[in-house]
Amino acid sequence: MNKRRISIEDIARRAGVSHSTVSRALRDNALISPKVREEIKRLAQEMSYVPNAIAQSLQNKRTNTIGVVVTSIADPFFAEVVEGIEKIARPAGLSVLLSASHRNFEQEMAAIDTFHRRRVDGILVADSRISKQHIKQLTQIAVPTVLINSQTEDQSEILHSVAIDDRLGAKLATEHLISLGHTAIGYLGVGDRSRSNQQRLEGYQMALTEAGIPPNTDWVSISDEYDTRTSDVNTGKNMLSKLLSAEVTGIFCYNDMVAVGALLACQELGILVPRNLSLVGFDGIALGSYVTPALTTVSQPMLEIGGYAMQMLLDLLEEKTVENRVLSPFLVERGSSAALLTI
Amino acid sequence: MNKRRISIEDIARRAGVSHSTVSRALRDNALISPKVREEIKRLAQEMSYVPNAIAQSLQNKRTNTIGVVVTSIADPFFAEVVEGIEKIARPAGLSVLLSASHRNFEQEMAAIDTFHRRRVDGILVADSRISKQHIKQLTQIAVPTVLINSQTEDQSEILHSVAIDDRLGAKLATEHLISLGHTAIGYLGVGDRSRSNQQRLEGYQMALTEAGIPPNTDWVSISDEYDTRTSDVNTGKNMLSKLLSAEVTGIFCYNDMVAVGALLACQELGILVPRNLSLVGFDGIALGSYVTPALTTVSQPMLEIGGYAMQMLLDLLEEKTVENRVLSPFLVERGSSAALLTI
DNA sequence: CTGAAAGCGCTAACAC
DNA sequence: GTGTTAGCGCTTTCAG
């Protein structure tokens, strides 16, 4: 916004009309006579006029901008979700402001605050552990907001959401292992994602119970690191041994990255997957099909999740009423899981 | 920007001062007496005032916003680059508008045009095949711009850049294979990235020549698909056979995704990597170390590339003079390449 | 030290 | 149909 750019005033002067006529002509206001309208448009073109969206926003009280917060841009899961968001936002004429929170409360609040100052029309928050503070903050902004896979029970009425059914997904994964003949089945979770981790744990336990398999606490291993620098892959690598000593033959992992970590650890330990150990992940990120063996996983439709959330925001912006969505994940069977070897 | 929000006017009224005094107090103008300043700040807090960045931008002719165009957000390479950009932008108080071009001219021009209308303070373009039109467009916007790994020869003086040395990288990869005893070495490239593909091809050929190995056109296979829907992985998968029939023992791939595709094809064909075939990628994306065998690759410091580009933009915004950077990639030896088996 | 007034570029009553 | 005027919320001379 450096130098002086040409404005409707400049065009008006050249056209010998008032600036409001120019404004109207440019916006195809029906009142303007066709001849002047065309002439003005021609002039605008010729002078390479570019409307100032800032001035328009100030006047219209609408910025045509939405804010998106994700924990990490480089995380393949969120990258896909953001891609889905952008695919819907752009054709709708909305620009997206992107911010990463790195699973850090302050950063996330700061990001939302920035969005507030910039007067975004709506906000999308992916995978936050929404706190009371967030609710308060978001309520105050009073702008349509939709939460993606977010961890909150107290859905305030201004917050909407699209989320995956974690419990169902976990159940699918566990039932899959059970159907393959496994009975000693572990869960490898991460401690810093309280709600989703909790729900996946519950789905896992539910599946065991329904199959008449008594749960065993030794089969559950949840990292207690809140260190965001430890990647999920490392979590999987580090936590595997604990489950191995509990002699499980199959493991359901919190997500694909954790499963990849477990897989790498197996390779180091000389454990054959799926011969000696079956592994199931969660998410369905592309990389899961590139590892060897390819990862059996519970897939989330990431692009759709982002797309739905964005569409919901669009509806909200048009004052339509929307309903929260809970999407169902589905099992994708690949090479990392197999029937239990009968000895 | 829906409902009426409180403005400095409102605070002024409550404080019994003029709005300009409020404006000054809030911005710590030295002229305002400490007592009123504190009182005003207290009031602002109490009334939960949030400054309107739009109005500020209109006045200051600065939006504190930058625009970033990448070909795809979900591509792990760009995801890392964007992460690096955001890491520098946020602490500097700049928000980032993100847009994906999907390697499509119109979409990219449209994105840049949107940035123009929104009066961003600067623009970052990643991996584009910059055309004359782009140059014209960007020149007209007259806003600091830095190109990341972009494909243009005619660097206009307003365009700056940070790029990886593709030729050097390709040379490192090829020399690595040569040092392992390979002499029949293939290059698996992609046709829609003219310049970087061209440069990597040249580096490859240069290495061969320097080693006294006569180049063989059968060893070079470049996809001719301009179909953006065909992923790099598929390119690798589909193009491998052609090189195999030319009986190469090592292949340098355009990037890691292509290499992964080649690797998957090898697995299907029962070709052992690295025993029967050595594979080297380019980029150094995380997933390269998760596949089996882990990918030997020429690594680009993706976070740094994004960070440098952003820092450069920051310098440009402060009217500092900057110098284009060409970064050197480095070889990361992993499991996918090994010494040629002497028969 | 503080207030009045102008103006950033645009839209929208309200006149004529 | 088109011009005039006000105003979106803020910063910044210019007076006092």
XYZ file of C-alpha atoms (C1' of nucleotides) in Angstrom:
718
model
C 0.000 0.000 0.000
C 3.035 2.149 -0.582
C 2.732 4.833 -3.187
C -0.358 6.701 -4.094
C -2.474 4.591 -6.299
C -5.201 5.723 -8.553
C -8.585 5.987 -6.975
C -12.098 6.467 -8.197
C -11.477 10.188 -7.756
C -8.811 10.079 -10.421
C -11.095 8.271 -12.783
C -13.907 10.679 -12.000
C -11.722 13.635 -12.867
C -10.680 12.112 -16.177
C -14.235 11.157 -16.993
C -15.646 14.485 -15.946
C -18.101 12.945 -13.542
C -18.327 12.637 -9.777
C -16.590 9.915 -7.877
C -19.870 8.360 -6.830
C -20.831 7.910 -10.432
C -17.612 6.061 -10.939
C -18.287 3.943 -7.899
C -21.721 3.093 -9.195
C -20.575 2.401 -12.720
C -17.874 0.070 -11.542
C -20.323 -1.877 -9.463
C -22.847 -2.133 -12.310
C -25.423 -0.059 -10.580
C -28.516 -0.106 -12.785
C -29.081 3.609 -12.486
C -26.044 4.597 -14.449
C -26.569 5.069 -18.154
C -24.935 2.357 -20.213
C -22.791 4.764 -22.171
C -21.093 6.383 -19.185
C -20.784 3.062 -17.484
C -18.890 1.584 -20.383
C -16.773 4.670 -20.727
C -15.871 4.613 -17.059
C -15.020 0.946 -17.156
C -12.853 1.539 -20.153
C -11.063 4.346 -18.379
C -10.609 2.271 -15.245
C -9.057 -0.439 -17.332
C -6.868 2.009 -19.183
C -5.665 3.624 -15.998
C -5.227 0.150 -14.540
C -7.325 0.966 -11.568
C -7.367 -1.607 -8.785
C -10.069 -1.121 -6.172
C -8.881 -0.666 -2.632
C -10.346 -3.552 -0.679
C -9.335 -1.903 2.576
C -11.464 1.146 1.941
C -14.303 -1.056 0.792
C -14.030 -3.136 3.936
C -14.130 -0.113 6.158
C -17.277 1.065 4.494
C -19.010 -2.258 4.023
C -18.095 -3.670 7.386
C -17.090 -6.812 5.676
C -13.551 -7.868 4.919
C -14.217 -11.001 2.874
C -11.472 -12.564 4.870
C -11.540 -15.525 7.173
C -8.997 -16.581 9.732
C -7.759 -20.144 10.010
C -5.773 -21.475 12.946
C -4.098 -24.840 12.761
C -1.597 -26.371 15.133
C 0.974 -26.836 12.421
C 0.993 -26.126 8.730
C 3.578 -28.773 8.040
C 1.484 -31.527 9.589
C 0.112 -33.486 6.623
C -3.270 -33.800 8.261
C -3.789 -30.079 8.657
C -2.225 -29.346 5.333
C -4.968 -31.389 3.705
C -7.646 -29.764 5.809
C -6.406 -26.305 4.884
C -6.320 -27.318 1.252
C -9.966 -28.307 1.578
C -10.770 -24.983 3.193
C -9.029 -22.965 0.553
C -10.714 -24.858 -2.237
C -14.095 -23.632 -1.022
C -13.045 -20.211 0.216
C -11.395 -18.918 -2.927
C -14.273 -19.406 -5.354
C -16.516 -17.776 -2.744
C -14.341 -14.699 -2.886
C -12.931 -15.105 0.578
C -9.251 -14.807 1.345
C -7.741 -16.875 4.092
C -5.427 -15.649 6.793
C -3.443 -18.581 8.076
C -1.849 -18.921 11.461
C -0.139 -21.766 13.288
C -0.546 -22.310 17.000
C 1.893 -25.151 17.570
C -0.464 -26.473 20.184
C 0.294 -23.486 22.342
C -2.490 -21.670 24.141
C -0.989 -18.215 24.053
C -0.120 -18.396 20.402
C -3.563 -19.569 19.548
C -5.259 -16.852 21.532
C -2.926 -14.320 19.987
C -3.776 -15.567 16.522
C -7.483 -15.260 17.187
C -6.918 -11.823 18.620
C -5.131 -10.761 15.480
C -8.063 -12.036 13.470
C -10.310 -9.950 15.648
C -8.313 -6.801 15.043
C -8.331 -7.473 11.358
C -12.065 -7.909 11.512
C -12.225 -11.202 9.709
C -15.729 -12.278 8.740
C -15.343 -15.727 10.216
C -12.942 -18.031 11.986
C -11.971 -21.659 11.565
C -10.071 -23.357 14.349
C -8.585 -26.761 13.745
C -7.776 -29.132 16.545
C -7.607 -26.825 19.477
C -8.196 -27.793 23.012
C -10.787 -25.103 23.444
C -10.637 -23.635 26.894
C -13.049 -21.423 28.772
C -10.858 -18.551 27.743
C -11.204 -19.426 24.105
C -14.940 -19.562 24.403
C -14.968 -16.205 26.070
C -12.634 -14.747 23.494
C -14.508 -16.163 20.551
C -17.841 -15.136 21.982
C -16.611 -11.621 22.350
C -15.481 -11.451 18.774
C -19.000 -12.469 17.915
C -18.088 -13.663 14.487
C -19.193 -16.970 12.963
C -16.791 -19.640 14.066
C -16.498 -23.292 13.298
C -14.319 -25.676 15.163
C -12.680 -28.583 13.387
C -12.108 -31.760 15.374
C -11.991 -29.668 18.455
C -11.813 -30.758 21.942
C -14.611 -29.175 23.817
C -17.748 -30.276 25.501
C -19.280 -26.940 26.299
C -20.352 -25.991 22.826
C -21.464 -22.446 23.334
C -24.255 -21.528 20.987
C -22.035 -19.307 18.909
C -19.570 -22.086 18.212
C -20.253 -24.582 15.513
C -18.267 -27.612 14.595
C -17.434 -30.389 12.239
C -15.668 -33.314 13.742
C -14.783 -36.887 13.121
C -16.295 -39.606 15.250
C -13.190 -40.646 17.138
C -14.913 -43.323 19.152
C -16.342 -44.965 16.072
C -12.993 -44.831 14.324
C -11.212 -46.432 17.218
C -13.885 -49.067 17.393
C -13.473 -49.857 13.704
C -9.742 -50.206 14.111
C -9.990 -52.430 17.129
C -12.759 -54.572 15.695
C -10.640 -55.035 12.624
C -7.821 -56.443 14.727
C -10.252 -58.629 16.636
C -11.694 -59.971 13.420
C -8.197 -60.987 12.438
C -8.012 -63.165 15.495
C -6.071 -60.862 17.768
C -7.011 -60.812 21.413
C -4.043 -59.097 23.011
C -4.507 -55.670 21.480
C -2.732 -52.528 22.548
C -3.506 -48.849 22.275
C -0.686 -46.403 21.707
C -1.893 -42.906 22.484
C -0.615 -39.403 22.952
C -1.107 -37.533 26.173
C -1.395 -34.013 24.916
C -4.581 -34.446 22.898
C -6.882 -35.018 25.783
C -10.278 -35.350 24.211
C -9.550 -37.069 20.932
C -7.102 -39.363 22.655
C -9.670 -40.106 25.317
C -12.370 -40.867 22.797
C -10.156 -43.128 20.776
C -9.208 -44.936 23.946
C -12.861 -45.375 24.776
C -13.693 -46.710 21.338
C -10.850 -49.151 21.684
C -12.039 -50.326 25.099
C -15.606 -50.536 23.923
C -14.639 -52.815 21.063
C -12.693 -55.072 23.394
C -15.529 -55.254 25.878
C -18.087 -56.014 23.233
C -15.897 -58.841 22.011
C -15.669 -60.226 25.505
C -12.003 -59.430 25.852
C -11.177 -58.170 29.318
C -9.275 -54.879 29.072
C -5.747 -54.939 30.340
C -4.113 -51.737 31.528
C -0.733 -53.000 30.413
C -2.012 -52.880 26.893
C -2.538 -49.166 27.019
C 0.367 -46.826 26.676
C -0.139 -43.098 26.487
C 2.770 -40.732 26.144
C 2.908 -38.189 28.897
C 5.025 -35.735 27.015
C 3.616 -32.341 26.530
C 6.743 -31.470 24.717
C 5.570 -30.265 21.359
C 9.003 -30.748 19.932
C 8.617 -34.481 20.210
C 6.972 -35.467 17.009
C 4.283 -38.094 16.845
C 6.685 -40.333 14.974
C 9.053 -40.273 17.914
C 6.223 -40.897 20.303
C 5.408 -44.062 18.384
C 9.039 -45.104 18.345
C 9.571 -44.536 22.025
C 6.384 -46.004 23.382
C 6.381 -49.207 21.406
C 8.594 -51.262 23.680
C 6.259 -50.862 26.617
C 3.457 -52.485 24.691
C 5.705 -55.180 23.329
C 6.588 -56.291 26.815
C 2.876 -56.665 27.462
C 2.945 -59.147 24.604
C 0.262 -57.635 22.426
C -0.035 -58.968 18.891
C -1.830 -55.970 17.484
C -1.706 -52.254 18.196
C -4.110 -49.485 17.405
C -2.185 -46.233 17.241
C -3.547 -42.755 17.948
C -2.696 -41.654 14.420
C -0.708 -42.556 11.345
C 2.399 -40.702 12.404
C 2.506 -42.609 15.676
C 1.956 -45.820 13.736
C 4.821 -44.978 11.404
C 7.014 -44.437 14.438
C 5.992 -47.808 15.787
C 6.678 -49.365 12.415
C 10.165 -47.884 12.289
C 10.859 -49.165 15.780
C 9.758 -52.611 14.691
C 12.175 -52.526 11.804
C 14.980 -51.641 14.164
C 14.012 -54.401 16.553
C 13.629 -56.963 13.814
C 9.944 -57.389 14.461
C 8.091 -58.273 11.318
C 4.925 -56.351 10.540
C 2.345 -57.770 10.078
C 3.724 -61.241 10.731
C 4.673 -60.683 14.345
C 2.688 -57.580 15.018
C -0.281 -55.910 13.382
C -0.432 -52.123 13.323
C -3.401 -49.875 12.639
C -3.248 -46.109 12.361
C -5.715 -43.252 12.180
C -6.130 -40.340 9.733
C -5.361 -41.775 6.348
C -2.601 -39.386 5.376
C -0.957 -40.108 2.050
C 2.309 -41.210 3.530
C 0.601 -44.160 5.159
C 0.431 -45.862 1.800
C 4.095 -45.262 1.046
C 5.627 -47.041 4.012
C 6.340 -50.750 3.992
C 4.090 -52.423 4.726
C 1.438 -49.897 3.807
C -0.501 -48.821 6.839
C -3.924 -50.151 7.624
C -5.730 -47.138 8.950
C -8.957 -45.448 9.907
C -9.325 -42.744 7.335
C -10.718 -39.278 7.869
C -11.867 -37.429 4.765
C -9.519 -34.526 5.374
C -10.311 -32.450 2.329
C -14.009 -32.846 3.021
C -13.615 -31.915 6.652
C -12.000 -28.670 5.620
C -14.526 -28.178 2.861
C -17.526 -28.806 5.090
C -16.209 -26.504 7.753
C -15.699 -23.772 5.200
C -19.094 -24.348 3.643
C -20.627 -24.143 7.081
C -18.906 -20.837 7.655
C -20.218 -19.631 4.321
C -23.744 -20.570 5.353
C -23.270 -18.857 8.674
C -22.156 -15.725 6.869
C -25.396 -15.809 4.940
C -27.268 -16.126 8.210
C -28.434 -19.582 7.387
C -28.825 -21.973 10.243
C -26.375 -24.799 10.231
C -26.059 -28.067 12.038
C -22.942 -29.416 13.573
C -21.605 -32.393 11.724
C -19.997 -35.516 12.992
C -18.362 -37.380 10.153
C -17.769 -41.087 10.116
C -14.284 -42.346 9.424
C -13.812 -45.627 7.609
C -11.353 -48.457 7.698
C -8.756 -48.809 4.968
C -7.159 -52.211 5.057
C -3.609 -52.363 3.871
C -0.532 -54.388 4.614
C 0.275 -53.592 8.214
C -2.424 -55.794 9.683
C -2.934 -59.506 9.179
C -4.497 -62.550 10.735
C -2.931 -63.712 13.951
C -0.581 -66.591 13.373
C -1.963 -69.681 15.005
C 0.973 -71.405 16.521
C -17.040 -6.975 11.086
C -20.710 -7.368 11.792
C -22.156 -5.368 14.616
C -21.015 -2.012 15.749
C -17.970 -2.339 17.854
C -16.603 0.157 20.240
C -14.297 2.696 18.765
C -11.939 5.283 20.122
C -14.881 7.688 19.941
C -16.716 5.645 22.517
C -13.732 5.635 24.793
C -13.248 9.350 24.272
C -16.796 10.047 25.319
C -16.474 7.995 28.458
C -13.148 9.571 29.304
C -14.332 13.057 28.535
C -11.545 13.706 26.071
C -11.331 13.909 22.311
C -10.860 10.876 20.153
C -7.452 12.028 19.077
C -6.291 12.026 22.650
C -7.461 8.453 22.928
C -5.658 7.555 19.751
C -2.474 9.096 21.084
C -2.762 7.540 24.498
C -3.288 4.100 23.060
C -0.215 4.427 20.913
C 1.936 5.678 23.812
C 2.449 9.077 22.336
C 4.878 10.877 24.617
C 2.858 14.055 24.626
C -0.041 12.636 26.551
C 0.171 13.059 30.297
C 0.787 9.787 32.086
C -2.360 10.040 34.146
C -4.786 10.371 31.260
C -2.875 7.811 29.295
C -3.226 5.244 32.017
C -6.850 6.124 32.554
C -7.605 5.749 28.884
C -5.807 2.453 28.674
C -7.734 1.237 31.667
C -10.978 2.267 30.058
C -10.063 0.654 26.782
C -9.357 -2.558 28.611
C -12.554 -2.314 30.585
C -14.642 -1.665 27.519
C -12.718 -4.447 25.795
C -11.761 -2.245 22.942
C -10.126 -3.911 19.973
C -8.512 -1.567 17.479
C -9.814 -1.759 13.953
C -6.871 -2.772 11.826
C -8.811 -1.964 8.678
C -9.221 1.668 9.599
C -5.591 1.823 10.648
C -4.506 0.321 7.369
C -6.510 2.804 5.369
C -4.877 5.643 7.202
C -1.361 4.269 7.479
C -1.206 2.857 3.987
C 0.179 -0.282 5.430
C -1.747 -3.457 6.026
C 0.870 -5.502 7.839
C -0.208 -8.332 5.659
C 1.733 -10.334 3.146
C 0.463 -12.610 0.440
C 1.880 -16.058 -0.159
C 1.181 -18.143 -3.244
C 2.177 -21.785 -3.360
C 1.237 -24.399 -5.901
C -0.316 -26.643 -3.291
C -0.692 -26.401 0.426
C -0.871 -30.146 0.875
C 2.476 -30.706 -0.812
C 4.881 -31.491 2.021
C 7.579 -29.374 0.472
C 5.496 -26.215 0.380
C 3.930 -26.956 3.705
C 7.400 -26.779 5.232
C 8.269 -23.642 3.332
C 5.078 -21.939 4.478
C 5.779 -23.030 8.018
C 9.163 -21.342 7.731
C 7.534 -18.194 6.378
C 4.949 -18.037 9.124
C 7.567 -18.542 11.808
C 9.237 -15.303 10.776
C 6.162 -13.351 9.766
C 4.161 -13.720 12.955
C 6.707 -12.361 15.410
C 7.236 -9.469 13.013
C 3.577 -8.602 13.313
C 2.689 -9.598 9.785
C -0.288 -11.744 8.936
C -0.143 -14.077 6.003
C -2.755 -14.489 3.340
C -2.335 -17.892 1.773
C -3.404 -18.948 -1.670
C -2.863 -22.055 -3.759
C -2.295 -21.910 -7.487
C -2.261 -25.603 -8.341
C 0.307 -24.810 -10.977
C -2.306 -22.922 -12.921
C -1.486 -19.589 -14.505
C -4.906 -18.023 -14.190
C -5.330 -19.001 -10.587
C -1.943 -17.681 -9.728
C -2.514 -14.368 -11.458
C -5.907 -14.138 -9.791
C -4.350 -14.772 -6.396
C -1.794 -12.054 -6.934
C -4.519 -9.738 -8.111
C -6.466 -10.365 -4.945
C -3.358 -9.538 -2.968
C -3.121 -6.327 -4.915
C -6.683 -5.338 -4.141
C -6.110 -6.114 -0.508
C -3.022 -3.960 -0.595
C -0.668 -6.453 0.960
C 2.690 -5.009 1.948
C 4.625 -7.727 0.204
C 4.299 -10.910 -1.799
C 5.981 -14.284 -1.714
C 5.605 -16.610 -4.673
C 6.791 -20.173 -4.414
C 7.700 -22.376 -7.329
C 5.973 -20.616 -10.103
C 6.877 -20.507 -13.721
C 6.979 -16.748 -13.794
C 5.818 -15.444 -17.135
C 6.132 -12.059 -18.773
C 2.621 -11.426 -17.624
C 3.560 -12.125 -14.053
C 6.428 -9.735 -14.243
C 4.188 -7.077 -15.654
C 1.561 -7.745 -13.032
C 3.994 -7.776 -10.148
C 5.770 -4.702 -11.414
C 2.497 -2.867 -11.540
C 1.659 -3.773 -7.980
C 4.992 -2.274 -7.103
C 5.205 -4.055 -3.811
C 8.254 -5.903 -2.519
C 8.188 -9.405 -3.896
C 10.409 -12.371 -3.403
C 10.302 -15.469 -5.509
C 11.040 -18.841 -3.981
C 12.606 -21.467 -6.226
C 10.922 -19.772 -9.090
C 11.430 -20.360 -12.690
C 12.417 -17.185 -14.358
C 15.443 -15.884 -16.127
C 14.453 -12.307 -16.621
C 14.777 -11.141 -13.057
C 13.271 -7.717 -13.261
C 14.857 -5.386 -10.780
C 11.813 -5.335 -8.568
C 11.800 -9.086 -8.153
C 14.024 -10.702 -5.617
C 14.553 -14.352 -4.977
C 15.834 -17.144 -2.872
C 16.396 -20.393 -4.628
C 18.117 -23.677 -4.291
C 21.008 -24.550 -6.556
C 19.303 -27.243 -8.599
C 22.301 -27.947 -10.748
C 24.561 -28.460 -7.773
C 22.008 -30.690 -6.106
C 21.646 -32.857 -9.163
C 25.389 -33.037 -9.440
C 25.725 -34.183 -5.835
C 23.129 -36.866 -6.364
C 24.706 -38.153 -9.531
C 28.231 -38.027 -8.179
C 27.048 -39.984 -5.209
C 25.810 -42.743 -7.482
C 29.019 -42.626 -9.471
C 31.073 -42.900 -6.326
C 29.141 -46.047 -5.498
C 30.368 -47.575 -8.722
C 27.324 -46.973 -10.889
C 27.907 -46.040 -14.481
C 24.518 -46.605 -16.040
C 22.633 -43.855 -14.259
C 19.183 -42.635 -15.148
C 17.342 -39.387 -14.596
C 13.629 -39.457 -13.929
C 12.193 -35.981 -14.416
C 8.898 -34.172 -14.667
C 7.929 -32.231 -17.743
C 5.876 -29.494 -16.213
C 8.610 -27.856 -14.148
C 10.639 -26.567 -17.004
C 13.433 -24.677 -15.355
C 14.125 -26.689 -12.233
C 13.764 -29.879 -14.188
C 16.088 -28.537 -16.826
C 18.685 -27.511 -14.296
C 18.573 -30.820 -12.506
C 18.986 -32.568 -15.821
C 22.004 -30.402 -16.579
C 23.589 -31.120 -13.220
C 23.081 -34.785 -13.836
C 24.634 -34.621 -17.262
C 27.487 -32.512 -15.998
C 28.360 -35.074 -13.360
C 28.326 -37.853 -15.900
C 30.491 -35.938 -18.287
C 32.991 -35.011 -15.629
C 33.258 -38.641 -14.697
C 33.910 -39.578 -18.280
C 30.626 -41.375 -18.673
C 29.071 -40.733 -22.062
C 25.484 -39.564 -21.638
C 22.841 -41.828 -23.004
C 19.474 -40.434 -23.998
C 17.804 -43.709 -23.087
C 18.783 -43.028 -19.517
C 16.707 -39.907 -19.371
C 12.991 -40.113 -18.942
C 10.899 -37.005 -18.463
C 7.169 -37.190 -18.044
C 5.302 -35.200 -20.607
C 2.120 -34.892 -18.631
C 0.978 -31.440 -17.884
C -1.893 -32.978 -16.087
C -1.709 -31.535 -12.615
C -3.938 -34.262 -11.307
C -1.204 -36.795 -11.845
C 0.777 -36.698 -8.660
C 4.522 -36.904 -8.615
C 4.257 -40.310 -6.995
C 2.364 -41.607 -9.976
C 4.843 -40.025 -12.320
C 7.575 -41.990 -10.619
C 5.561 -45.160 -10.756
C 4.686 -44.830 -14.400
C 8.005 -43.723 -15.760
C 10.196 -46.253 -14.036
C 9.829 -49.082 -16.517
C 11.243 -47.031 -19.352
C 14.464 -46.508 -17.452
C 14.596 -50.115 -16.368
C 14.593 -51.293 -19.925
C 17.589 -49.060 -20.506
C 19.271 -51.157 -17.820
C 20.336 -48.424 -15.481
C 21.537 -49.472 -12.047
C 20.937 -46.170 -10.373
C 18.365 -43.418 -10.827
C 18.349 -39.823 -9.761
C 14.751 -38.661 -9.408
C 13.449 -35.128 -9.829
C 12.186 -35.115 -6.267
C 11.378 -37.349 -3.330
C 7.781 -37.931 -4.332
C 8.882 -39.183 -7.731
C 11.454 -41.358 -6.011
C 8.829 -42.806 -3.716
C 6.740 -43.629 -6.754
C 9.703 -45.365 -8.320
C 10.300 -47.227 -5.092
C 6.719 -48.436 -4.944
C 6.950 -49.591 -8.538
C 10.099 -51.512 -7.672
C 8.298 -53.256 -4.861
C 5.552 -54.296 -7.230
C 8.050 -55.532 -9.771
C 10.107 -57.384 -7.203
C 13.125 -55.222 -7.790
C 15.186 -54.879 -4.661
C 16.311 -51.410 -3.662
C 19.174 -50.792 -3.233
C 20.419 -54.261 -4.177
C 19.257 -54.203 -7.773
C 18.679 -50.529 -8.142
C 19.828 -47.426 -6.325
C 17.450 -44.510 -5.996
C 18.193 -40.914 -5.067
C 15.584 -38.241 -4.497
C 15.551 -34.489 -4.072
C 14.013 -32.239 -1.402
C 14.480 -34.064 1.853
C 10.861 -34.165 2.912
C 10.199 -36.050 6.135
C 8.433 -38.902 4.486
C 11.627 -39.876 2.697
C 12.979 -41.274 5.927
C 9.858 -43.308 6.622
C 9.784 -45.420 3.498
C 11.721 -48.663 3.221
C 14.485 -48.371 2.430
C 14.822 -44.792 3.592
C 15.477 -42.492 0.704
C 18.903 -41.155 -0.081
C 18.222 -37.615 -1.136
C 19.506 -34.162 -1.874
C 18.076 -32.088 0.897
C 16.803 -28.552 0.653
C 16.533 -26.637 3.906
C 12.835 -25.976 3.471
C 12.148 -24.119 6.682
C 15.154 -21.930 6.063
C 14.141 -21.235 2.501
C 10.813 -19.950 3.722
C 12.459 -18.120 6.571
C 15.062 -16.443 4.391
C 12.474 -15.395 1.870
C 10.351 -13.882 4.601
C 13.323 -12.182 6.198
C 14.237 -10.775 2.836
C 10.749 -9.393 2.466
C 11.032 -7.865 5.925
C 14.268 -6.163 4.919
C 12.690 -4.954 1.716
C 9.834 -3.475 3.728
C 12.362 -1.535 5.722
C 13.880 -0.303 2.503
C 17.079 -2.162 3.101
C 18.877 -3.480 0.090
C 18.895 -7.220 -0.193
C 20.770 -9.737 -2.229
C 19.281 -12.692 -3.962
C 20.283 -15.936 -2.368
C 21.113 -19.234 -3.910
C 21.212 -21.901 -1.265
C 23.224 -25.068 -1.510
C 21.464 -28.369 -1.006
C 23.325 -31.256 0.554
C 23.353 -34.985 0.184
C 21.716 -37.153 2.810
C 22.775 -40.749 2.424
C 20.249 -43.288 3.486
C 19.263 -46.779 2.534
C 18.037 -46.447 -1.022
C 21.447 -46.206 -2.566
C 24.294 -48.666 -2.310
C 27.448 -49.792 -4.031
C 26.972 -51.458 -7.362
C 27.139 -55.208 -7.035
C 30.209 -56.490 -8.813
C 29.135 -59.599 -10.560
C -0.462 18.630 26.728
C -5.004 18.460 24.221
C -8.755 19.513 20.762
C -10.424 20.558 16.037
C -10.267 19.311 11.527
C -8.765 17.020 7.538
C -8.349 12.959 5.006
C -7.154 7.728 3.823
C -10.690 5.474 -0.557
C -14.865 3.966 -0.743
C -20.358 3.400 -0.434
C -24.908 5.130 0.172
C -28.543 8.161 1.438
C -30.450 12.166 -0.130
C -31.160 15.724 -3.356
C -32.012 17.591 -7.931
C -29.208 9.462 -14.128
C -25.920 12.048 -11.600
C -23.856 15.128 -8.002
C -23.441 16.335 -3.003
C -22.676 15.010 1.384
C -21.796 12.241 5.153
C -19.364 8.767 7.325
C -16.826 3.944 8.068
C -12.550 4.260 12.382
C -8.459 5.765 12.553
C -3.894 8.994 12.427
C -1.940 13.329 12.044
C -1.095 18.052 11.125
C -2.140 22.440 13.003
C -3.760 25.465 16.631
C -3.953 26.801 21.069
